[in-house]
Amino acid sequence: MSRDPRTGAATAGPPATAPAELSALLAAAARDAHEIAATAPAVRAAWLTAVADALVEHTDELTALAEAETALGTDRLRGEVGRAAAQSRFYGSVAVEGGWLGVRIDGPATTGSVELRRINRPLGPVAVFGAGNFPFAFGVAGHDTASALAAGCPVLVKAHPAHPLLSARLGVLVSAALRGAGAPAGAFALVTGFDTGLALVDAPEVAAVAFTGSQSGGTALVERAASRPVPVPVFAEMGTVNPAVLTPAAAADRAGLTAAADGFTGSFTLGQGQFCTKPGLLLAPAGSGAAEAVAAALKGVRPGWLLTEGIAEAYRRGVADLLAAGAERVATVAPSEEGFAAAPTVLSAPARALRPGSRLLAECFGPVALVVEYDGTAGLREALDTLQPSLAASVISCGPADPDLPWLVERLAGRTGRVVVDGWPTGVATSWAQQHGGPWPATSRPDATSVGAGALDRFTRPVAYQNVPRAALPEALRDGNPWHVVRRLDGVPVAAAPAGTGAGA
Amino acid sequence: MSRDPRTGAATAGPPATAPAELSALLAAAARDAHEIAATAPAVRAAWLTAVADALVEHTDELTALAEAETALGTDRLRGEVGRAAAQSRFYGSVAVEGGWLGVRIDGPATTGSVELRRINRPLGPVAVFGAGNFPFAFGVAGHDTASALAAGCPVLVKAHPAHPLLSARLGVLVSAALRGAGAPAGAFALVTGFDTGLALVDAPEVAAVAFTGSQSGGTALVERAASRPVPVPVFAEMGTVNPAVLTPAAAADRAGLTAAADGFTGSFTLGQGQFCTKPGLLLAPAGSGAAEAVAAALKGVRPGWLLTEGIAEAYRRGVADLLAAGAERVATVAPSEEGFAAAPTVLSAPARALRPGSRLLAECFGPVALVVEYDGTAGLREALDTLQPSLAASVISCGPADPDLPWLVERLAGRTGRVVVDGWPTGVATSWAQQHGGPWPATSRPDATSVGAGALDRFTRPVAYQNVPRAALPEALRDGNPWHVVRRLDGVPVAAAPAGTGAGA
């Protein structure tokens, strides 16, 4: 069922995928997995470019569909379509560069005996559970889908219940684009229905699961996949409370405090606070007046709607639970009277309330944040130690000379996937050096990233070929470097020769 | 208790580590983890060199201690001491080269907005459960210990019950060598006792577990670590049946068949078959006479002793179970009459007996192997599909032109961590391109290796630093590349400038 968050009005959605149809789709993915894995990365990059082109071509239609089901705003959604297209192209370029293949060739002089050639091989069919809050960037054609295809794995996406009609349309567009670009039929499929999703995780054909969503949803999939006869990895990006720290030096400057409060408020209410990178907690020096400054900034925020009725209910309950756990309401914005409305809210709590096990330490999805004042460096250290590890953390400083920066950055780096200085955690660039992950329970696999070049690494497994004759080697491991990828020869990184020169070991 | 496998004679071993002592050792590891992580890799390489020097210096004493507790033979053990020393030096050199740090720096032109610097950070204290069958190479100072220290993690080793006195002595030597080289006290500790091992897996200070041993032991640790309040990764290398395939063309040559039978027999009886890479199954063409050739080769094998009474009992029971599951005894060598004796044995079974769930498909630790004749290519494909995935697999061919090589190598690569052509899986070189791992249940983490340069990767987690000023960056991420590591700048791999030139971005 498709629902409009602004009104709650319901429209019929696509039916759940029938078990027989799911079996056929899984069989097709398994059947074509080998062909997809053996396809040159440049060819798979062309498939991803076709997907990107299809997204761009249908921007207006997709934006309208998404807006009707998410109420996230057409400007934001239009931009996100472009972002998803750019991601697809980026992962294609990463596939072509080939560093993710990890090609290493050691001769007998290096090993002492044999010749070894090592490469990362695609795992096989990947089940993708996209996010509700980013219908494009983390949706049917989002990071997980594009990076898995780039790594040579077929993809089966479970449609998100928050935007069934958009998902169905995206599924048709992606399938058509891939087929049009020459990809085999098993390269991609969209499936629908809760039970279908569980069957996907259980399916013997599935080699890995990628998930973006809640801690409860991610943990359930992790446990389910671990209890399969043959366990498979689940890369669940779940999200926690991302802290932002205002240093004493930064808070001492009145203009700086106001700017920080404006930035914090803009970040935690962006997309109605429905970001896994939302800064849910501001730690500010005692007596800084940070809570009041954030309350003032909140006055400029327009209320909106949450994605689903369930999220809206969970939000109201979550805010009530935070109040019951010792928080006080500092300011709130009256919500809309219709639909899945949410009231943007700032709470405060004393530092002593941040005790292990407290509800104050857990995420509340939606436009709410907590301001906590710390008492000196010792108080700040103590507060930081009680927090759950997170996807990201911010420090707002008075500039590079801020004396608290070095220890704070190091402390936060030990408990997060990304440390931001003088900026906010929302907004995750898709590039080579990105890390979108974090220690448990921010993710189920702290060594993995779901954004950036490293995203491909999740879907591969290394294999060493010992004294294997040329004709039996995978193409990328052959002398002459036919795929023109960066490699390590006897431990020494060697840049790829440009395509067409025929050079190489 | 220490026991002599040749006689069963028992000597008192060291007492179990007291809970209070374990707590103190864990606290020291946690306390010093940050210092060890921040130490330049070149300094940690010097620590590992000191460990290597200590091993070499005490070769005679260590060999004698090991021989008394393992009966693996002094030549083999003496060689293994040297191998463990070489490993320590190798992991030190890998640490210095720095590729494992995965340093990537993207400027605003690449990300579209911010500056991102990404590095792999050490996880923290690692609990190591070494193997019984390689008291040096996979023991107290083996691959896991050396690669974890190289990656900047403190190590706590649980002493293996098969060689308690050797473990204790190694613990003293490693501790002294590390302290002498300037490592902090928390860098290394040896602990003893079954319950101590469980407490280690449960300890909040422990960030990862590395294990080498049986499927039952590894699986138990995986489940235990997954049920911690904060789960930690367990890298369990467990081992399965490693298949060897004799191609029709190879078997057609009488001399080739004899050589293959000799090689197979030497490999599966090496170290009394107590190798996780033991080729436990030979798949040979129907009518090739492979079983008889292996039986003939077995006549030259001298019987020996297994590591422990438990392993000897499990071996006798395992061989009986294989016979009960449809295997027939082809040849056996009479065992010694004393101690933990084992009878080297060759069994055969019809291909139809290789059914899912059959005992014939599971590992039997010790000097036994199964020869199965396959009926044509179709029969071989079918047999291969029923096998458990493995650490390694071999193909014996008639040379590079063997028409069955390409499909066999590709088929095996999909189910193993290392494919060997015209060689045997025992013997694992420690080098850049090595992969010692494999799909579940060969290991609990198919993406990981416990041997080779990739071994360090297990003990790190990436963190991105966004717009972090120079003074607050980890040293390896700073401009000027002070650790002289290979890096990616805006996606392009850049070789390290030699130490001392001061060049770099």
CSV table of C-alpha atoms in Angstrom, one decimal, chain A residues 104-112 116 118 488-492, chain B residues 41-42 44-53 55-56 81-100 137-138 141-151 428-436 449-458:
chain,number,residue,atom,x,y,z
A,104,ARG,CA,48.9,-9.3,-6.3
A,105,ILE,CA,51.4,-11.4,-8.1
A,106,ASP,CA,54.4,-12.9,-6.3
A,107,GLY,CA,57.1,-14.8,-8.2
A,108,PRO,CA,59.1,-17.7,-6.8
A,109,ALA,CA,61.8,-15.4,-5.7
A,110,THR,CA,59.3,-13.6,-3.4
A,111,THR,CA,57.5,-16.7,-2.1
A,112,GLY,CA,60.6,-18.8,-1.8
A,116,LEU,CA,51.1,-16.9,-6.4
A,118,ARG,CA,45.7,-13.3,-5.8
A,488,ARG,CA,51.2,-5.4,-6.7
A,489,LEU,CA,54.1,-7.3,-8.3
A,490,ASP,CA,56.3,-9.0,-5.7
A,491,GLY,CA,54.8,-6.6,-3.1
A,492,VAL,CA,55.4,-3.4,-5.1
B,41,PRO,CA,55.2,1.0,12.0
B,42,ALA,CA,59.0,1.0,11.7
B,44,ARG,CA,56.7,-2.0,15.7
B,45,ALA,CA,58.8,-3.8,13.0
B,46,ALA,CA,61.8,-3.5,15.3
B,47,TRP,CA,59.7,-5.2,18.1
B,48,LEU,CA,58.9,-8.0,15.7
B,49,THR,CA,62.5,-8.3,14.7
B,50,ALA,CA,63.4,-8.7,18.4
B,51,VAL,CA,60.9,-11.5,18.6
B,52,ALA,CA,62.3,-13.2,15.5
B,53,ASP,CA,65.9,-12.9,16.9
B,55,LEU,CA,63.2,-17.4,18.4
B,56,VAL,CA,66.3,-18.0,16.4
B,81,VAL,CA,61.1,-22.0,14.4
B,82,GLY,CA,63.0,-20.4,11.5
B,83,ARG,CA,59.7,-20.0,9.6
B,84,ALA,CA,58.0,-18.3,12.6
B,85,ALA,CA,61.0,-15.9,12.9
B,86,ALA,CA,60.8,-15.1,9.1
B,87,GLN,CA,57.0,-14.5,9.5
B,88,SER,CA,57.6,-12.0,12.3
B,89,ARG,CA,60.1,-10.1,10.1
B,90,PHE,CA,57.8,-10.2,7.1
B,91,TYR,CA,54.8,-8.8,9.0
B,92,GLY,CA,57.1,-6.0,10.3
B,93,SER,CA,58.1,-5.2,6.7
B,94,VAL,CA,54.4,-5.2,5.7
B,95,ALA,CA,53.6,-2.8,8.5
B,96,VAL,CA,56.4,-0.4,7.3
B,97,GLU,CA,55.3,-0.5,3.7
B,98,GLY,CA,52.0,0.8,4.9
B,99,GLY,CA,49.6,-0.3,2.2
B,100,TRP,CA,47.5,-2.0,4.9
B,137,ALA,CA,54.1,-20.9,12.8
B,138,PHE,CA,50.6,-20.7,14.2
B,141,ALA,CA,54.5,-16.2,18.2
B,142,GLY,CA,52.8,-17.2,15.0
B,143,HIS,CA,50.9,-15.6,12.2
B,144,ASP,CA,48.1,-14.1,14.3
B,145,THR,CA,50.3,-12.7,17.0
B,146,ALA,CA,52.8,-11.2,14.6
B,147,SER,CA,50.2,-9.7,12.2
B,148,ALA,CA,48.1,-8.2,15.0
B,149,LEU,CA,51.2,-6.6,16.5
B,150,ALA,CA,52.2,-5.4,13.1
B,151,ALA,CA,48.8,-3.8,12.7
B,428,VAL,CA,51.7,-22.1,2.6
B,429,ALA,CA,54.2,-19.4,1.6
B,430,THR,CA,54.1,-16.2,3.7
B,431,SER,CA,54.1,-13.5,1.0
B,432,TRP,CA,52.1,-10.6,-0.4
B,433,ALA,CA,49.8,-12.6,-2.7
B,434,GLN,CA,49.0,-15.4,-0.2
B,435,GLN,CA,45.4,-16.3,0.7
B,436,HIS,CA,44.9,-18.7,3.5
B,449,THR,CA,43.4,-14.5,5.4
B,450,SER,CA,45.5,-15.6,8.3
B,451,VAL,CA,48.7,-15.9,6.3
B,452,GLY,CA,50.4,-13.2,4.1
B,453,ALA,CA,50.3,-9.5,3.9
B,454,GLY,CA,46.5,-9.4,4.0
B,455,ALA,CA,46.6,-10.9,7.6
B,456,LEU,CA,47.0,-7.4,9.0
B,457,ASP,CA,43.7,-6.2,7.5
B,458,ARG,CA,41.7,-8.3,9.9
